[in-house]
Amino acid sequence: MSQRTYNQLWADAQLELSRLLTEELPAEPRRPDKDRVVFFQRLAMLYVRYIQIFRQLEEVYDQVVHPQKRRVIRAILEGVMGRVLELKNEMVEKEFSEYHYMDDVLHAFKLTPGDLEIPIPRYFISDRIKELQERKTMVTEILKTVEVTESPEPLTKDMSQEEAIKIIQVAERARQGRLRAKLNQESRNMNRMYSTKDPGEAAIELATVCIQKVWRGYIQRKRVKIAREEEMIFLGMVVDPKYQVPCPAVITAQASEAYTRIKREDRNADYQKSAVAVTNQLQDVEGLDMSKSMKDQIRQWFIECRDATGLFPDYPNDEDGGSALLFTEKTPTQLLQEIAAKETEEAKIKPKEKKEKGKKEKKEKKEKKGKKGKKDKKKENKEEEEAGLKMLPSAFLSDLEVENKIFVDFWKTRDESRNFHQRHEVELIKEEKRKVIEANIRVQVDEQMRQELAELKLSVDKNKGGKTKAKAKKKKGSKSGKKKKKEKDLTADRTPESLCQELVEQGLLKQANNVRLQDYLGDYNYLGTTLRQNDIEPMPSLSDVRQVLSLYAILPLGSQPVHEKATLIKAILLAGPAGVGKKMLVHAICQETGANLFDLSPLNTAGKYPGKSGLAMMLHMVFKVARLLQPSVIWIGDAEKMFYKKVPKEEKELEPKRLKKDLPKSLKLIKGEDRVLIVGTTKDPLSADIKALCKMYSKILLIPRPAYGSRYILWKQLIRKQGGDVTRALDLSSLTKISDGYTPGHMVRVIRSIVTKRRILQQANRPLTAAEFIAPLAKICPVFQTEEDALKNWYAKTPLGKKRTKAAAGKEEQAPVKRKDAKKKAKK
């Protein structure tokens, strides 16, 4: 598409965003909703609308070439991402569930379940591609050096002469047997050729009739099959095979998008060069004038303060903003009036008057107590009247409002008919860089004017200079206060490269597998709303898990502003049976955000860094490198072992609980600016202490075995990925029904055992059938319903699960939302 199309798409997204902002930021505050159903319906509708804007802006940001537009779009995109996360957290608090089903909202907006998928911004990787490549090469080089230094195991074992002779004899006898079988087959074929007799005319006629029947039947069946396929394609029940392969139009569109990305980088490089040139030019031309005007303003302030109070004022500190603080909100005269008023009040009040005032205040307080009681009752009545459900304060709406105003005031009505190539505009760069240059010059001017003020005080206020210095000292002393204890740096004398090398050598820093979140296949849960209306809590689908992880893990890790302002999630626990894809999701998070993967699993840390000092050093190194090379993911496989109720005898030597005390302490040191996430995976959470586990992990996600729709998609896609052809001979629906209880890991194992290289070559003559997959499936033990029920009961004991069970027990104020006929209520 052309740049004009993307500009129009941006304008459409901004129009919808402005509508949402007017709804969320009305002139008068919105009254709280008493109906829980209506309130949740409003949240769900806002959530879906913000996701649609998010999808549009992500596409626009990826394809727009203009560098200054991209900076504005990026700020809006991050604000929308943050608002989506805020709405998600509010929905979780109101419905007491991590998963939500919004069929009615999708129907109202005429959307499909695919439109609820959270898009992962491509700039998470594209903006850091060079950095990621450098890290990858560094880790691979360290791994190569480790492999070289390690003593390689001998590939060949010592063999005696007798064993070697036996192996040669076996191979030779097998070769001779194959030759004899081949000669016997050839001799049989020759005998058949000479033993055939001449058939009669009757036999020839019968043979021709038989051949004709077979041929006509084959041709007719082929015609019927073609007609049936055409009918199914016409009805839309089957995808046309010619559209399964990328058509030329799609290929050209992909090529144009790739060319646009290259052009975007060129425009950005030109913008950076122009910005440097403009800053140098402004600094040379306007720098002196700026410094002169600042000095004149500050000197004027000195004189006005001297005239008003008789003393020169104290210069503001750099922490408070320096001289910029003087002229932002108030003029020098206003500041002087405030200072003079405070000083006169302090001079008038004497110690005796202070005591009298204290007595009067006590009497007034006693008299007011009776009045306050009545007022408090009135306030309580008002609060009861206004009680209801309100939206929580947002950290992103104000930023969105500012960015939307910039778009409306500047970019919406801007004529770009002459800027066909969408290059940067120099005037805009000048406006931006003037502010930067002014801030830099102000720092230099503040240093010079502080010295000038000190000289003025020494020369003019000689007698009163000591007092001002004493006051300044007192202020400085008061500001210091109690200092917070800083974390000790145990590796202050070491470089980050040496720390990385040691962690790679110890196997604690690993390369993530090349897996994307879209490879985690799963279908939408179409019965979720119906089950909740009938007071049945549905198990989440694999699609729901994918969406929640993209919200809780990928978006905050990929964007620094979103991570700082959104609710801080430090640790996530993925609980589910073996083979549901927990480890794959951890690697997908790293790949989508370009994060480093640290492995602190109990089995991986066993025997490494022994003792308390060694354990402290290991955790310090991991968290230090994770902060330096953020974003980072710290994976803890088999997380239940760290919180065992009773350690099994066979695992006592491994010390699985050695991180139980120190890891939560390190977790507390993670702040909003640190893009570090701990992800734990467990297949047996029942064996762990649930209180300690829930205290460690703020978010617990239950991953179930796949439902029918997810299994159908998994069989189809995994067989094709392995190289197999899905034809009519392969009854996928029966295979999906039979494989109830089996996880994606089981399916992958079965498909790899059946769809081998040899079997792929035989598919033309002998297509794949469902019967081939049944035998290896029968050898694997599935996940039974009892195991899933046990996981479900365990999840009900977690903090969020307890809230939901209490709400479902009968508390009307906290009852979970049943959105039956919610659309009608919202309209009313």
mmCIF file of C-alpha atoms in Angstrom, residues 444-620:
data_model
loop_
_atom_site.group_PDB
_atom_site.id
_atom_site.type_symbol
_atom_site.label_atom_id
_atom_site.label_comp_id
_atom_site.label_asym_id
_atom_site.label_seq_id
_atom_site.Cartn_x
_atom_site.Cartn_y
_atom_site.Cartn_z
ATOM 1 C CA GLN A 444 26.088 26.182 32.278
ATOM 2 C CA VAL A 445 24.371 29.501 33.055
ATOM 3 C CA ASP A 446 23.278 28.213 36.486
ATOM 4 C CA GLU A 447 26.883 27.421 37.415
ATOM 5 C CA GLN A 448 28.051 30.886 36.352
ATOM 6 C CA MET A 449 25.177 32.689 38.088
ATOM 7 C CA ARG A 450 25.716 30.784 41.336
ATOM 8 C CA GLN A 451 29.249 32.082 41.433
ATOM 9 C CA GLU A 452 28.036 35.596 40.597
ATOM 10 C CA LEU A 453 25.418 35.425 43.364
ATOM 11 C CA ALA A 454 28.048 34.281 45.873
ATOM 12 C CA GLU A 455 30.278 37.214 44.919
ATOM 13 C CA LEU A 456 27.340 39.632 45.273
ATOM 14 C CA LYS A 457 26.551 38.281 48.732
ATOM 15 C CA LEU A 458 30.180 38.665 49.832
ATOM 16 C CA SER A 459 30.480 42.187 48.488
ATOM 17 C CA VAL A 460 27.017 43.609 49.376
ATOM 18 C CA ASP A 461 25.652 41.454 52.247
ATOM 19 C CA LYS A 462 28.904 41.068 54.223
ATOM 20 C CA ASN A 463 27.288 41.184 57.647
ATOM 21 C CA LYS A 464 24.412 38.847 56.799
ATOM 22 C CA GLY A 465 26.359 36.387 54.661
ATOM 23 C CA GLY A 466 27.073 34.065 57.574
ATOM 24 C CA LYS A 467 23.399 33.616 58.348
ATOM 25 C CA THR A 468 22.509 32.689 54.814
ATOM 26 C CA LYS A 469 25.331 30.137 54.725
ATOM 27 C CA ALA A 470 24.157 28.610 57.976
ATOM 28 C CA LYS A 471 20.625 28.364 56.623
ATOM 29 C CA ALA A 472 21.901 26.718 53.468
ATOM 30 C CA LYS A 473 23.881 24.224 55.533
ATOM 31 C CA LYS A 474 20.850 23.409 57.616
ATOM 32 C CA LYS A 475 18.770 22.842 54.487
ATOM 33 C CA LYS A 476 21.406 20.583 52.994
ATOM 34 C CA GLY A 477 21.621 18.637 56.230
ATOM 35 C CA SER A 478 17.860 18.243 56.386
ATOM 36 C CA LYS A 479 17.668 16.967 52.809
ATOM 37 C CA SER A 480 20.163 14.186 53.406
ATOM 38 C CA GLY A 481 18.003 12.313 55.909
ATOM 39 C CA LYS A 482 18.337 8.571 56.213
ATOM 40 C CA LYS A 483 20.043 6.849 53.310
ATOM 41 C CA LYS A 484 18.606 3.643 51.986
ATOM 42 C CA LYS A 485 20.787 0.561 52.071
ATOM 43 C CA LYS A 486 22.169 -0.191 48.640
ATOM 44 C CA GLU A 487 22.742 -3.687 47.320
ATOM 45 C CA LYS A 488 26.369 -4.754 47.672
ATOM 46 C CA ASP A 489 28.120 -5.224 44.341
ATOM 47 C CA LEU A 490 30.052 -8.472 44.789
ATOM 48 C CA THR A 491 31.511 -8.225 41.280
ATOM 49 C CA ALA A 492 32.423 -4.532 41.073
ATOM 50 C CA ASP A 493 35.872 -5.304 39.658
ATOM 51 C CA ARG A 494 34.573 -7.475 36.795
ATOM 52 C CA THR A 495 33.289 -6.544 33.334
ATOM 53 C CA PRO A 496 29.861 -7.607 32.019
ATOM 54 C CA GLU A 497 31.587 -9.685 29.299
ATOM 55 C CA SER A 498 33.458 -11.785 31.872
ATOM 56 C CA LEU A 499 30.254 -12.322 33.876
ATOM 57 C CA CYS A 500 28.410 -13.422 30.739
ATOM 58 C CA GLN A 501 31.208 -15.825 29.860
ATOM 59 C CA GLU A 502 31.108 -17.428 33.303
ATOM 60 C CA LEU A 503 27.318 -17.772 33.246
ATOM 61 C CA VAL A 504 27.407 -19.374 29.778
ATOM 62 C CA GLU A 505 30.162 -21.763 30.864
ATOM 63 C CA GLN A 506 28.119 -22.758 33.930
ATOM 64 C CA GLY A 507 25.003 -23.300 31.787
ATOM 65 C CA LEU A 508 22.985 -20.564 33.504
ATOM 66 C CA LEU A 509 22.786 -18.249 30.444
ATOM 67 C CA LYS A 510 21.358 -20.035 27.411
ATOM 68 C CA GLN A 511 20.206 -19.311 23.890
ATOM 69 C CA ALA A 512 16.439 -19.395 23.406
ATOM 70 C CA ASN A 513 15.003 -21.768 20.828
ATOM 71 C CA ASN A 514 13.750 -20.238 17.590
ATOM 72 C CA VAL A 515 10.049 -20.430 18.456
ATOM 73 C CA ARG A 516 7.380 -17.768 17.985
ATOM 74 C CA LEU A 517 4.194 -17.281 19.980
ATOM 75 C CA GLN A 518 2.109 -17.887 16.857
ATOM 76 C CA ASP A 519 3.624 -21.401 16.711
ATOM 77 C CA TYR A 520 1.764 -22.184 19.940
ATOM 78 C CA LEU A 521 -1.350 -23.436 18.163
ATOM 79 C CA GLY A 522 -4.804 -23.494 19.735
ATOM 80 C CA ASP A 523 -8.406 -22.611 19.014
ATOM 81 C CA TYR A 524 -10.764 -20.138 20.683
ATOM 82 C CA ASN A 525 -13.126 -21.412 23.425
ATOM 83 C CA TYR A 526 -16.565 -20.989 21.845
ATOM 84 C CA LEU A 527 -18.513 -22.343 24.840
ATOM 85 C CA GLY A 528 -16.947 -20.137 27.530
ATOM 86 C CA THR A 529 -19.823 -17.638 27.806
ATOM 87 C CA THR A 530 -22.487 -20.381 27.742
ATOM 88 C CA LEU A 531 -20.786 -22.371 30.494
ATOM 89 C CA ARG A 532 -20.392 -19.322 32.738
ATOM 90 C CA GLN A 533 -24.040 -18.446 32.290
ATOM 91 C CA ASN A 534 -24.814 -21.914 33.674
ATOM 92 C CA ASP A 535 -22.467 -21.472 36.693
ATOM 93 C CA ILE A 536 -19.795 -23.773 35.224
ATOM 94 C CA GLU A 537 -16.226 -22.513 35.196
ATOM 95 C CA PRO A 538 -14.732 -23.428 31.784
ATOM 96 C CA MET A 539 -11.158 -24.562 31.332
ATOM 97 C CA PRO A 540 -9.181 -22.023 29.294
ATOM 98 C CA SER A 541 -8.212 -22.815 25.727
ATOM 99 C CA LEU A 542 -4.675 -22.656 24.351
ATOM 100 C CA SER A 543 -5.653 -19.477 22.493
ATOM 101 C CA ASP A 544 -6.582 -17.829 25.820
ATOM 102 C CA VAL A 545 -3.210 -18.787 27.284
ATOM 103 C CA ARG A 546 -1.443 -17.273 24.287
ATOM 104 C CA GLN A 547 -3.324 -13.966 24.665
ATOM 105 C CA VAL A 548 -2.764 -13.665 28.417
ATOM 106 C CA LEU A 549 0.979 -14.331 28.125
ATOM 107 C CA SER A 550 1.348 -11.718 25.399
ATOM 108 C CA LEU A 551 -0.313 -9.184 27.748
ATOM 109 C CA TYR A 552 1.478 -10.086 30.973
ATOM 110 C CA ALA A 553 4.945 -10.909 29.623
ATOM 111 C CA ILE A 554 5.668 -9.807 26.041
ATOM 112 C CA LEU A 555 4.250 -6.264 25.936
ATOM 113 C CA PRO A 556 5.823 -5.090 29.236
ATOM 114 C CA LEU A 557 9.184 -6.686 28.421
ATOM 115 C CA GLY A 558 9.247 -5.237 24.907
ATOM 116 C CA SER A 559 8.479 -1.602 25.836
ATOM 117 C CA GLN A 560 10.261 0.339 28.584
ATOM 118 C CA PRO A 561 7.568 3.076 29.041
ATOM 119 C CA VAL A 562 4.816 0.456 29.305
ATOM 120 C CA HIS A 563 6.818 -1.549 31.856
ATOM 121 C CA GLU A 564 7.479 1.509 34.034
ATOM 122 C CA LYS A 565 3.888 2.799 34.174
ATOM 123 C CA ALA A 566 1.811 -0.402 34.032
ATOM 124 C CA THR A 567 1.199 -2.646 37.037
ATOM 125 C CA LEU A 568 4.477 -4.392 37.831
ATOM 126 C CA ILE A 569 4.422 -8.170 37.274
ATOM 127 C CA LYS A 570 7.660 -9.699 38.543
ATOM 128 C CA ALA A 571 6.928 -13.429 38.391
ATOM 129 C CA ILE A 572 4.533 -15.691 36.453
ATOM 130 C CA LEU A 573 3.876 -19.375 37.126
ATOM 131 C CA LEU A 574 2.726 -21.694 34.308
ATOM 132 C CA ALA A 575 1.037 -24.756 35.774
ATOM 133 C CA GLY A 576 -0.175 -27.682 33.698
ATOM 134 C CA PRO A 577 0.423 -31.341 32.824
ATOM 135 C CA ALA A 578 3.559 -32.459 31.005
ATOM 136 C CA GLY A 579 3.608 -31.741 27.274
ATOM 137 C CA VAL A 580 1.194 -28.766 27.103
ATOM 138 C CA GLY A 581 3.956 -26.391 25.921
ATOM 139 C CA LYS A 582 5.119 -24.545 29.057
ATOM 140 C CA LYS A 583 8.793 -24.604 28.085
ATOM 141 C CA MET A 584 7.911 -23.596 24.519
ATOM 142 C CA LEU A 585 6.076 -20.530 25.841
ATOM 143 C CA VAL A 586 9.148 -19.462 27.842
ATOM 144 C CA HIS A 587 11.319 -19.627 24.714
ATOM 145 C CA ALA A 588 8.626 -17.817 22.695
ATOM 146 C CA ILE A 589 8.633 -14.905 25.181
ATOM 147 C CA CYS A 590 12.412 -14.580 24.732
ATOM 148 C CA GLN A 591 12.189 -14.701 20.938
ATOM 149 C CA GLU A 592 9.371 -12.152 20.644
ATOM 150 C CA THR A 593 11.076 -9.585 22.891
ATOM 151 C CA GLY A 594 14.746 -10.342 22.210
ATOM 152 C CA ALA A 595 15.224 -11.229 25.884
ATOM 153 C CA ASN A 596 18.093 -13.202 27.406
ATOM 154 C CA LEU A 597 17.245 -16.569 28.955
ATOM 155 C CA PHE A 598 18.670 -17.486 32.371
ATOM 156 C CA ASP A 599 18.033 -21.003 33.672
ATOM 157 C CA LEU A 600 17.778 -21.269 37.480
ATOM 158 C CA SER A 601 15.953 -24.610 37.529
ATOM 159 C CA PRO A 602 16.788 -26.775 40.571
ATOM 160 C CA LEU A 603 18.238 -29.514 38.350
ATOM 161 C CA ASN A 604 20.390 -27.007 36.442
ATOM 162 C CA THR A 605 21.797 -25.303 39.562
ATOM 163 C CA ALA A 606 22.527 -28.571 41.407
ATOM 164 C CA GLY A 607 26.209 -28.765 42.356
ATOM 165 C CA LYS A 608 27.030 -25.266 41.061
ATOM 166 C CA TYR A 609 28.307 -22.505 43.374
ATOM 167 C CA PRO A 610 28.125 -24.556 46.606
ATOM 168 C CA GLY A 611 27.672 -22.973 50.027
ATOM 169 C CA LYS A 612 25.903 -19.792 51.117
ATOM 170 C CA SER A 613 28.535 -17.494 49.651
ATOM 171 C CA GLY A 614 28.439 -19.370 46.356
ATOM 172 C CA LEU A 615 24.642 -19.172 46.218
ATOM 173 C CA ALA A 616 24.717 -15.424 46.929
ATOM 174 C CA MET A 617 27.333 -14.936 44.200
ATOM 175 C CA MET A 618 25.292 -16.951 41.673
ATOM 176 C CA LEU A 619 22.091 -14.966 42.261
ATOM 177 C CA HIS A 620 24.004 -11.667 42.280
#
